[in-house]
Amino acid sequence: MNTSTNTSGHVERLEDFFQYRTAVKVWRISLPVFMVFGILGNILNIVVLRRRRYRDSPTSQILLLLSISDILCLLIGPTRYVLMFITGKDFTGTSSAYCKAYRFFNYLFTDFSAWLVMLVAIERAVAVGVPHKVRIYFTRLRIYCVAIFFGCFLAVINFHFFITYESTQGSNNTELLSCDVSIQNDHYHFAIIVFPWIDFCVFVLIPVIGVTGCNIFIIAMLLVARYKRMRMIQGGSQTKMTSMTAVMFAISVFLVAAVTPTAVYQFVYPDLFRLQSEGNIEAEVQLLVLAIYAVVAAYANCAVNVVLYSVCTRKFRSELISMFKRKNQVFPTSQNRGTRGAPGSQNIETVNVAQIETVV
């Protein structure tokens, strides 16, 4: 229900609550902006990452797949809501086939993007731990094979939408919930009680643990490398991250921030849903507000990458600027900091530290 009567006899509606009205405004304004800006930004990412200077980088190959996945997320998810804002009609409620397909692909590609961010973190961790072998382990073919495996695994996880969900009228008579699982469905308990926890593990827990673990490992290796360098070379320069590692840290932070509302929603859902079923409109408001912010955060994460890449790496920013200039950019040749320029008499420990500085 979207109305409730309090003890004084006053009938309350969802629109009477300030937090609900605010969340709806954020929802209506942000999703179209994220869709347009995110799709254009990710197209720019693809164009830049396909240029010669990025073509052979393992990280760039994963980021390329991430941009494609983010575009598909933004085409599938926000489009539904934008059409709802314009027409006042939820098209997922008009057809069970469209309802099932929308749910499946929406969950598939949002999960896929999160797992690709985890793959970027793993690649950067390998580049730090075994810099000699990162290009052996992360060839283009192997990256694509891992991505295909991720896609197939996540497709199996989310395939139940073709069985459980259908076009139904929402319990609170709103168009937003018209694509749902019927209470008469044999798999109602799985879809409403069991799968949300599976989705929590797939979309939140596994990517966050993977990304956080890799980030901690990289930070530890950076500190060890700096300590060794300062001991071996008195007054030497400090270890610095490369731009790709900075990008990885940035998208990792945004991933954690984006999935946090989903995690909160998952933990409070059982109690709030029970209270909502008993007619508590405040619980319904809290549930809807959390759901809106979870959706907004997830799609915001798909739209910000072009900003993160531009801020974190000067090379990407230069490539992006050069695309809009007819005159070719001429970049000064920088001094080689890799191991090829190292003296032949350098001991193996010094070489390993230098390699870490180069690949991180």
mmCIF file of C-alpha atoms in Angstrom:
data_model
loop_
_atom_site.group_PDB
_atom_site.id
_atom_site.type_symbol
_atom_site.label_atom_id
_atom_site.label_comp_id
_atom_site.label_asym_id
_atom_site.label_seq_id
_atom_site.Cartn_x
_atom_site.Cartn_y
_atom_site.Cartn_z
ATOM 1 C CA MET A 1 0.000 0.000 0.000
ATOM 2 C CA ASN A 2 1.108 3.557 -0.610
ATOM 3 C CA THR A 3 -1.209 5.074 2.021
ATOM 4 C CA SER A 4 -1.533 4.535 5.762
ATOM 5 C CA THR A 5 -3.664 5.861 8.605
ATOM 6 C CA ASN A 6 -1.867 6.972 11.759
ATOM 7 C CA THR A 7 -3.250 7.048 15.296
ATOM 8 C CA SER A 8 -4.777 10.504 14.809
ATOM 9 C CA GLY A 9 -6.762 9.316 11.818
ATOM 10 C CA HIS A 10 -4.664 11.227 9.289
ATOM 11 C CA VAL A 11 -4.101 9.325 6.049
ATOM 12 C CA GLU A 12 -0.429 9.391 5.107
ATOM 13 C CA ARG A 13 0.941 8.975 1.619
ATOM 14 C CA LEU A 14 4.460 8.328 0.350
ATOM 15 C CA GLU A 15 4.549 11.867 -1.029
ATOM 16 C CA ASP A 16 4.069 13.247 2.488
ATOM 17 C CA PHE A 17 7.586 12.172 3.445
ATOM 18 C CA PHE A 18 10.422 14.582 2.634
ATOM 19 C CA GLN A 19 13.048 11.852 2.232
ATOM 20 C CA TYR A 20 10.870 10.079 -0.320
ATOM 21 C CA ARG A 21 10.262 13.245 -2.354
ATOM 22 C CA THR A 22 13.989 14.036 -2.277
ATOM 23 C CA ALA A 23 14.959 10.532 -3.380
ATOM 24 C CA VAL A 24 12.487 10.627 -6.266
ATOM 25 C CA LYS A 25 13.881 13.986 -7.454
ATOM 26 C CA VAL A 26 17.440 12.643 -7.303
ATOM 27 C CA TRP A 27 16.278 9.566 -9.184
ATOM 28 C CA ARG A 28 14.500 11.540 -11.916
ATOM 29 C CA ILE A 29 17.371 13.996 -12.462
ATOM 30 C CA SER A 30 20.413 11.762 -12.093
ATOM 31 C CA LEU A 31 19.496 8.738 -14.202
ATOM 32 C CA PRO A 32 19.054 10.622 -17.527
ATOM 33 C CA VAL A 33 22.297 12.515 -16.830
ATOM 34 C CA PHE A 34 24.182 9.320 -16.032
ATOM 35 C CA MET A 35 22.790 7.602 -19.113
ATOM 36 C CA VAL A 36 23.792 10.336 -21.588
ATOM 37 C CA PHE A 37 27.079 11.318 -19.968
ATOM 38 C CA GLY A 38 28.037 7.718 -19.189
ATOM 39 C CA ILE A 39 27.394 6.359 -22.677
ATOM 40 C CA LEU A 40 29.289 9.207 -24.354
ATOM 41 C CA GLY A 41 32.113 8.953 -21.821
ATOM 42 C CA ASN A 42 32.507 5.214 -22.238
ATOM 43 C CA ILE A 43 32.515 5.577 -26.030
ATOM 44 C CA LEU A 44 35.409 8.020 -25.619
ATOM 45 C CA ASN A 45 37.106 5.481 -23.348
ATOM 46 C CA ILE A 46 36.826 2.816 -26.036
ATOM 47 C CA VAL A 47 38.227 5.106 -28.735
ATOM 48 C CA VAL A 48 41.205 6.123 -26.582
ATOM 49 C CA LEU A 49 41.938 2.626 -25.260
ATOM 50 C CA ARG A 50 42.035 1.264 -28.816
ATOM 51 C CA ARG A 51 44.820 3.681 -29.775
ATOM 52 C CA ARG A 52 48.313 2.356 -30.397
ATOM 53 C CA ARG A 53 49.894 3.417 -27.118
ATOM 54 C CA TYR A 54 47.250 1.506 -25.125
ATOM 55 C CA ARG A 55 46.691 -1.426 -27.431
ATOM 56 C CA ASP A 56 49.198 -3.837 -25.866
ATOM 57 C CA SER A 57 48.527 -3.036 -22.207
ATOM 58 C CA PRO A 58 46.733 -5.816 -20.279
ATOM 59 C CA THR A 59 45.058 -3.233 -18.046
ATOM 60 C CA SER A 60 43.770 -1.358 -21.087
ATOM 61 C CA GLN A 61 42.225 -4.535 -22.491
ATOM 62 C CA ILE A 62 40.258 -5.081 -19.285
ATOM 63 C CA LEU A 63 39.232 -1.420 -19.099
ATOM 64 C CA LEU A 64 38.048 -1.698 -22.712
ATOM 65 C CA LEU A 65 35.758 -4.582 -21.761
ATOM 66 C CA LEU A 66 34.622 -2.612 -18.713
ATOM 67 C CA SER A 67 33.616 0.341 -20.897
ATOM 68 C CA ILE A 68 31.578 -1.930 -23.174
ATOM 69 C CA SER A 69 29.861 -3.536 -20.184
ATOM 70 C CA ASP A 70 29.110 -0.130 -18.647
ATOM 71 C CA ILE A 71 27.538 1.070 -21.901
ATOM 72 C CA LEU A 72 25.262 -1.967 -21.940
ATOM 73 C CA CYS A 73 24.351 -1.344 -18.280
ATOM 74 C CA LEU A 74 23.403 2.248 -19.056
ATOM 75 C CA LEU A 75 21.449 1.280 -22.162
ATOM 76 C CA ILE A 76 19.437 -1.360 -20.327
ATOM 77 C CA GLY A 77 18.844 0.071 -16.853
ATOM 78 C CA PRO A 78 18.304 3.848 -16.956
ATOM 79 C CA THR A 79 16.491 3.623 -20.298
ATOM 80 C CA ARG A 80 13.598 1.882 -18.566
ATOM 81 C CA TYR A 81 13.258 4.675 -16.020
ATOM 82 C CA VAL A 82 13.744 7.505 -18.510
ATOM 83 C CA LEU A 83 10.929 6.091 -20.647
ATOM 84 C CA MET A 84 8.845 5.802 -17.489
ATOM 85 C CA PHE A 85 9.480 9.470 -16.683
ATOM 86 C CA ILE A 86 8.505 10.537 -20.212
ATOM 87 C CA THR A 87 5.497 8.298 -20.861
ATOM 88 C CA GLY A 88 4.362 7.527 -17.321
ATOM 89 C CA LYS A 89 4.351 3.851 -18.235
ATOM 90 C CA ASP A 90 6.688 1.042 -17.202
ATOM 91 C CA PHE A 91 7.273 -1.041 -20.321
ATOM 92 C CA THR A 92 8.518 -4.012 -18.297
ATOM 93 C CA GLY A 93 4.924 -4.398 -17.129
ATOM 94 C CA THR A 94 3.547 -4.752 -20.643
ATOM 95 C CA SER A 95 5.212 -8.062 -21.451
ATOM 96 C CA SER A 96 6.488 -10.932 -19.334
ATOM 97 C CA ALA A 97 9.143 -11.669 -21.959
ATOM 98 C CA TYR A 98 10.467 -8.110 -21.768
ATOM 99 C CA CYS A 99 10.247 -8.225 -17.967
ATOM 100 C CA LYS A 100 12.327 -11.418 -17.788
ATOM 101 C CA ALA A 101 14.895 -10.217 -20.342
ATOM 102 C CA TYR A 102 15.253 -6.827 -18.667
ATOM 103 C CA ARG A 103 15.877 -8.338 -15.240
ATOM 104 C CA PHE A 104 18.354 -10.897 -16.576
ATOM 105 C CA PHE A 105 20.512 -8.564 -18.669
ATOM 106 C CA ASN A 106 20.371 -5.729 -16.142
ATOM 107 C CA TYR A 107 21.707 -7.940 -13.362
ATOM 108 C CA LEU A 108 24.136 -9.716 -15.699
ATOM 109 C CA PHE A 109 25.961 -6.609 -16.888
ATOM 110 C CA THR A 110 26.009 -4.805 -13.537
ATOM 111 C CA ASP A 111 27.555 -7.936 -12.020
ATOM 112 C CA PHE A 112 29.926 -8.260 -14.990
ATOM 113 C CA SER A 113 31.193 -4.694 -14.567
ATOM 114 C CA ALA A 114 31.883 -5.292 -10.880
ATOM 115 C CA TRP A 115 33.823 -8.461 -11.665
ATOM 116 C CA LEU A 116 35.858 -6.691 -14.351
ATOM 117 C CA VAL A 117 36.917 -4.093 -11.776
ATOM 118 C CA MET A 118 38.049 -7.006 -9.616
ATOM 119 C CA LEU A 119 39.981 -8.396 -12.597
ATOM 120 C CA VAL A 120 41.755 -5.040 -13.041
ATOM 121 C CA ALA A 121 42.782 -5.151 -9.384
ATOM 122 C CA ILE A 122 44.066 -8.720 -9.760
ATOM 123 C CA GLU A 123 46.090 -7.778 -12.850
ATOM 124 C CA ARG A 124 47.690 -4.830 -11.044
ATOM 125 C CA ALA A 125 48.483 -7.054 -8.048
ATOM 126 C CA VAL A 126 50.167 -9.604 -10.318
ATOM 127 C CA ALA A 127 52.086 -6.771 -11.993
ATOM 128 C CA VAL A 128 53.464 -5.864 -8.574
ATOM 129 C CA GLY A 129 54.076 -9.381 -7.284
ATOM 130 C CA VAL A 130 55.621 -10.933 -10.408
ATOM 131 C CA PRO A 131 56.323 -8.063 -12.833
ATOM 132 C CA HIS A 132 58.288 -10.333 -15.200
ATOM 133 C CA LYS A 133 55.234 -12.526 -15.823
ATOM 134 C CA VAL A 134 52.292 -10.131 -15.924
ATOM 135 C CA ARG A 135 52.284 -10.028 -19.733
ATOM 136 C CA ILE A 136 52.581 -13.809 -19.823
ATOM 137 C CA TYR A 137 49.666 -14.399 -17.481
ATOM 138 C CA PHE A 138 47.512 -11.592 -18.873
ATOM 139 C CA THR A 139 47.648 -11.992 -22.627
ATOM 140 C CA ARG A 140 44.779 -10.636 -24.684
ATOM 141 C CA LEU A 141 43.470 -14.159 -25.325
ATOM 142 C CA ARG A 142 43.556 -15.108 -21.647
ATOM 143 C CA ILE A 143 41.847 -11.882 -20.626
ATOM 144 C CA TYR A 144 39.033 -12.537 -23.098
ATOM 145 C CA CYS A 145 38.757 -16.164 -21.950
ATOM 146 C CA VAL A 146 38.465 -15.082 -18.309
ATOM 147 C CA ALA A 147 35.874 -12.457 -19.300
ATOM 148 C CA ILE A 148 33.858 -15.107 -21.167
ATOM 149 C CA PHE A 149 34.054 -17.382 -18.122
ATOM 150 C CA PHE A 150 32.839 -14.538 -15.896
ATOM 151 C CA GLY A 151 29.986 -13.846 -18.304
ATOM 152 C CA CYS A 152 28.880 -17.492 -18.466
ATOM 153 C CA PHE A 153 29.088 -17.925 -14.695
ATOM 154 C CA LEU A 154 27.074 -14.771 -14.028
ATOM 155 C CA ALA A 155 24.544 -15.746 -16.705
ATOM 156 C CA VAL A 156 23.934 -19.037 -14.881
ATOM 157 C CA ILE A 157 23.554 -17.188 -11.566
ATOM 158 C CA ASN A 158 20.964 -14.808 -13.028
ATOM 159 C CA PHE A 159 19.149 -17.240 -15.329
ATOM 160 C CA HIS A 160 16.420 -17.771 -12.733
ATOM 161 C CA PHE A 161 14.828 -14.461 -13.818
ATOM 162 C CA PHE A 162 13.455 -16.256 -16.883
ATOM 163 C CA ILE A 163 11.647 -18.640 -14.517
ATOM 164 C CA THR A 164 10.683 -16.550 -11.509
ATOM 165 C CA TYR A 165 9.830 -13.042 -12.749
ATOM 166 C CA GLU A 166 6.875 -11.947 -14.835
ATOM 167 C CA SER A 167 4.671 -8.957 -15.491
ATOM 168 C CA THR A 168 2.552 -8.364 -12.373
ATOM 169 C CA GLN A 169 0.882 -5.456 -10.624
ATOM 170 C CA GLY A 170 3.014 -4.145 -7.778
ATOM 171 C CA SER A 171 1.924 -4.712 -4.222
ATOM 172 C CA ASN A 172 1.848 -0.956 -3.626
ATOM 173 C CA ASN A 173 0.042 -0.190 -6.884
ATOM 174 C CA THR A 174 3.048 1.616 -8.389
ATOM 175 C CA GLU A 175 4.438 1.125 -11.861
ATOM 176 C CA LEU A 176 7.940 0.737 -10.429
ATOM 177 C CA LEU A 177 7.193 -2.746 -9.091
ATOM 178 C CA SER A 178 5.200 -4.033 -12.080
ATOM 179 C CA CYS A 179 7.983 -6.425 -13.127
ATOM 180 C CA ASP A 180 8.064 -8.752 -10.151
ATOM 181 C CA VAL A 181 7.665 -12.316 -8.943
ATOM 182 C CA SER A 182 4.121 -13.474 -8.274
ATOM 183 C CA ILE A 183 3.337 -14.741 -4.791
ATOM 184 C CA GLN A 184 1.631 -17.724 -6.444
ATOM 185 C CA ASN A 185 4.897 -18.666 -8.163
ATOM 186 C CA ASP A 186 6.430 -21.943 -6.963
ATOM 187 C CA HIS A 187 9.831 -20.239 -6.750
ATOM 188 C CA TYR A 188 8.616 -17.228 -4.762
ATOM 189 C CA HIS A 189 10.660 -18.099 -1.671
ATOM 190 C CA PHE A 190 13.838 -18.533 -3.711
ATOM 191 C CA ALA A 191 13.366 -15.297 -5.661
ATOM 192 C CA ILE A 192 12.450 -13.120 -2.662
ATOM 193 C CA ILE A 193 14.398 -14.679 0.218
ATOM 194 C CA VAL A 194 17.267 -16.791 -1.149
ATOM 195 C CA PHE A 195 18.436 -15.072 -4.324
ATOM 196 C CA PRO A 196 18.942 -11.587 -2.798
ATOM 197 C CA TRP A 197 21.671 -13.102 -0.625
ATOM 198 C CA ILE A 198 23.206 -14.829 -3.635
ATOM 199 C CA ASP A 199 23.123 -11.519 -5.481
ATOM 200 C CA PHE A 200 24.678 -9.810 -2.455
ATOM 201 C CA CYS A 201 27.607 -12.230 -2.611
ATOM 202 C CA VAL A 202 28.020 -11.917 -6.382
ATOM 203 C CA PHE A 203 27.542 -8.149 -6.766
ATOM 204 C CA VAL A 204 28.969 -6.911 -3.451
ATOM 205 C CA LEU A 205 30.883 -9.399 -1.323
ATOM 206 C CA ILE A 206 33.132 -11.166 -3.847
ATOM 207 C CA PRO A 207 34.161 -8.045 -5.847
ATOM 208 C CA VAL A 208 34.735 -5.955 -2.707
ATOM 209 C CA ILE A 209 36.831 -8.663 -1.029
ATOM 210 C CA GLY A 210 38.835 -9.196 -4.227
ATOM 211 C CA VAL A 211 39.416 -5.500 -4.842
ATOM 212 C CA THR A 212 40.226 -4.719 -1.211
ATOM 213 C CA GLY A 213 42.632 -7.644 -0.898
ATOM 214 C CA CYS A 214 44.499 -6.665 -4.070
ATOM 215 C CA ASN A 215 44.683 -3.019 -3.000
ATOM 216 C CA ILE A 216 46.115 -3.967 0.398
ATOM 217 C CA PHE A 217 48.696 -6.187 -1.311
ATOM 218 C CA ILE A 218 49.729 -3.422 -3.717
ATOM 219 C CA ILE A 219 50.029 -0.847 -0.944
ATOM 220 C CA ALA A 220 52.140 -3.259 1.109
ATOM 221 C CA MET A 221 54.430 -3.940 -1.863
ATOM 222 C CA LEU A 222 54.782 -0.219 -2.535
ATOM 223 C CA LEU A 223 55.814 0.401 1.057
ATOM 224 C CA VAL A 224 58.305 -2.480 0.991
ATOM 225 C CA ALA A 225 59.738 -1.277 -2.322
ATOM 226 C CA ARG A 226 60.150 2.253 -1.013
ATOM 227 C CA TYR A 227 61.815 0.984 2.159
ATOM 228 C CA LYS A 228 64.293 -1.153 0.202
ATOM 229 C CA ARG A 229 65.055 1.630 -2.210
ATOM 230 C CA MET A 230 65.694 4.149 0.551
ATOM 231 C CA ARG A 231 68.075 1.707 2.223
ATOM 232 C CA MET A 232 70.002 0.856 -0.962
ATOM 233 C CA ILE A 233 70.105 4.330 -2.488
ATOM 234 C CA GLN A 234 70.646 7.023 0.121
ATOM 235 C CA GLY A 235 68.597 10.065 -0.772
ATOM 236 C CA GLY A 236 66.951 8.252 -3.677
ATOM 237 C CA SER A 237 63.545 9.217 -4.997
ATOM 238 C CA GLN A 238 60.446 7.658 -3.494
ATOM 239 C CA THR A 239 58.434 4.949 -5.164
ATOM 240 C CA LYS A 240 55.530 6.286 -7.197
ATOM 241 C CA MET A 241 52.448 4.643 -8.598
ATOM 242 C CA THR A 242 51.941 4.491 -12.327
ATOM 243 C CA SER A 243 48.801 6.010 -13.768
ATOM 244 C CA MET A 244 47.205 2.606 -14.374
ATOM 245 C CA THR A 245 47.488 1.709 -10.703
ATOM 246 C CA ALA A 246 46.024 5.105 -9.787
ATOM 247 C CA VAL A 247 43.105 4.346 -12.122
ATOM 248 C CA MET A 248 42.676 0.962 -10.469
ATOM 249 C CA PHE A 249 42.558 2.530 -7.003
ATOM 250 C CA ALA A 250 40.026 5.126 -8.196
ATOM 251 C CA ILE A 251 37.607 2.677 -9.806
ATOM 252 C CA SER A 252 37.989 0.361 -6.807
ATOM 253 C CA VAL A 253 36.963 3.121 -4.405
ATOM 254 C CA PHE A 254 33.977 4.034 -6.575
ATOM 255 C CA LEU A 255 32.960 0.384 -6.826
ATOM 256 C CA VAL A 256 32.916 0.026 -3.036
ATOM 257 C CA ALA A 257 30.971 3.289 -2.710
ATOM 258 C CA ALA A 258 28.495 2.204 -5.400
ATOM 259 C CA VAL A 259 27.678 -1.185 -3.873
ATOM 260 C CA THR A 260 27.408 0.095 -0.286
ATOM 261 C CA PRO A 261 23.724 1.188 -0.632
ATOM 262 C CA THR A 262 22.935 -2.251 -2.060
ATOM 263 C CA ALA A 263 24.626 -3.898 0.918
ATOM 264 C CA VAL A 264 22.686 -1.734 3.371
ATOM 265 C CA TYR A 265 19.433 -2.433 1.518
ATOM 266 C CA GLN A 266 20.052 -6.166 1.643
ATOM 267 C CA PHE A 267 20.612 -6.228 5.400
ATOM 268 C CA VAL A 268 17.611 -4.079 6.347
ATOM 269 C CA TYR A 269 15.206 -5.514 3.745
ATOM 270 C CA PRO A 270 13.791 -8.440 5.807
ATOM 271 C CA ASP A 271 12.772 -6.278 8.782
ATOM 272 C CA LEU A 272 11.482 -3.370 6.692
ATOM 273 C CA PHE A 273 9.578 -5.701 4.363
ATOM 274 C CA ARG A 274 7.907 -7.342 7.367
ATOM 275 C CA LEU A 275 6.910 -3.944 8.760
ATOM 276 C CA GLN A 276 5.682 -2.825 5.340
ATOM 277 C CA SER A 277 3.507 -5.944 5.090
ATOM 278 C CA GLU A 278 1.946 -4.954 8.415
ATOM 279 C CA GLY A 279 0.968 -1.563 6.984
ATOM 280 C CA ASN A 280 3.850 0.528 8.323
ATOM 281 C CA ILE A 281 4.232 3.271 5.730
ATOM 282 C CA GLU A 282 7.460 4.578 7.284
ATOM 283 C CA ALA A 283 9.081 1.204 6.647
ATOM 284 C CA GLU A 284 7.839 1.336 3.056
ATOM 285 C CA VAL A 285 9.344 4.808 2.636
ATOM 286 C CA GLN A 286 12.704 3.660 3.995
ATOM 287 C CA LEU A 287 12.648 0.624 1.734
ATOM 288 C CA LEU A 288 11.866 2.644 -1.391
ATOM 289 C CA VAL A 289 14.404 5.367 -0.568
ATOM 290 C CA LEU A 290 17.179 2.818 -0.057
ATOM 291 C CA ALA A 291 16.191 1.052 -3.283
ATOM 292 C CA ILE A 292 16.320 4.329 -5.229
ATOM 293 C CA TYR A 293 19.750 5.276 -3.894
ATOM 294 C CA ALA A 294 21.060 1.766 -4.582
ATOM 295 C CA VAL A 295 19.940 2.067 -8.207
ATOM 296 C CA VAL A 296 21.371 5.581 -8.583
ATOM 297 C CA ALA A 297 24.728 4.568 -7.076
ATOM 298 C CA ALA A 298 25.043 1.507 -9.302
ATOM 299 C CA TYR A 299 24.505 3.484 -12.510
ATOM 300 C CA ALA A 300 26.667 6.375 -11.311
ATOM 301 C CA ASN A 301 29.517 3.891 -11.061
ATOM 302 C CA CYS A 302 29.030 3.046 -14.747
ATOM 303 C CA ALA A 303 29.193 6.705 -15.777
ATOM 304 C CA VAL A 304 32.220 8.128 -13.965
ATOM 305 C CA ASN A 305 35.067 6.172 -15.533
ATOM 306 C CA VAL A 306 35.980 8.730 -18.197
ATOM 307 C CA VAL A 307 36.403 11.314 -15.432
ATOM 308 C CA LEU A 308 38.515 8.952 -13.327
ATOM 309 C CA TYR A 309 40.775 8.039 -16.251
ATOM 310 C CA SER A 310 41.260 11.691 -17.197
ATOM 311 C CA VAL A 311 42.036 12.777 -13.644
ATOM 312 C CA CYS A 312 44.345 9.877 -12.784
ATOM 313 C CA THR A 313 46.464 9.586 -15.930
ATOM 314 C CA ARG A 314 48.006 12.394 -17.950
ATOM 315 C CA LYS A 315 48.580 10.074 -20.901
ATOM 316 C CA PHE A 316 44.868 9.305 -21.206
ATOM 317 C CA ARG A 317 44.042 12.989 -20.846
ATOM 318 C CA SER A 318 46.513 13.872 -23.610
ATOM 319 C CA GLU A 319 45.058 11.230 -25.918
ATOM 320 C CA LEU A 320 41.560 12.506 -25.221
ATOM 321 C CA ILE A 321 42.554 16.091 -26.012
ATOM 322 C CA SER A 322 44.365 15.058 -29.181
ATOM 323 C CA MET A 323 41.170 13.462 -30.503
ATOM 324 C CA PHE A 324 39.552 16.886 -30.671
ATOM 325 C CA LYS A 325 42.489 18.566 -32.364
ATOM 326 C CA ARG A 326 43.313 18.350 -36.039
ATOM 327 C CA LYS A 327 46.965 18.961 -35.345
ATOM 328 C CA ASN A 328 48.815 15.902 -34.068
ATOM 329 C CA GLN A 329 50.229 16.159 -30.566
ATOM 330 C CA VAL A 330 54.001 15.825 -30.154
ATOM 331 C CA PHE A 331 55.048 14.412 -26.811
ATOM 332 C CA PRO A 332 58.586 14.794 -25.414
ATOM 333 C CA THR A 333 60.515 11.581 -25.009
ATOM 334 C CA SER A 334 60.778 10.687 -21.346
ATOM 335 C CA GLN A 335 63.791 9.029 -19.779
ATOM 336 C CA ASN A 336 63.536 5.252 -19.554
ATOM 337 C CA ARG A 337 62.795 4.177 -15.998
ATOM 338 C CA GLY A 338 62.489 0.503 -16.852
ATOM 339 C CA THR A 339 64.947 -2.308 -16.231
ATOM 340 C CA ARG A 340 66.487 -2.094 -19.738
ATOM 341 C CA GLY A 341 68.273 1.108 -18.724
ATOM 342 C CA ALA A 342 69.586 -0.399 -15.505
ATOM 343 C CA PRO A 343 73.367 -0.928 -15.226
ATOM 344 C CA GLY A 344 74.569 -4.444 -15.871
ATOM 345 C CA SER A 345 76.279 -4.624 -12.478
ATOM 346 C CA GLN A 346 73.043 -3.890 -10.553
ATOM 347 C CA ASN A 347 72.169 -6.661 -8.089
ATOM 348 C CA ILE A 348 68.968 -8.680 -8.453
ATOM 349 C CA GLU A 349 67.248 -7.095 -5.416
ATOM 350 C CA THR A 350 67.675 -3.611 -6.873
ATOM 351 C CA VAL A 351 66.271 -4.778 -10.215
ATOM 352 C CA ASN A 352 63.180 -6.236 -8.546
ATOM 353 C CA VAL A 353 62.440 -2.989 -6.726
ATOM 354 C CA ALA A 354 62.851 -1.005 -9.932
ATOM 355 C CA GLN A 355 60.490 -3.375 -11.716
ATOM 356 C CA ILE A 356 57.865 -2.849 -9.046
ATOM 357 C CA GLU A 357 58.163 0.918 -9.471
ATOM 358 C CA THR A 358 57.798 0.565 -13.226
ATOM 359 C CA VAL A 359 54.726 -1.658 -13.351
ATOM 360 C CA VAL A 360 52.764 -0.328 -10.375
#
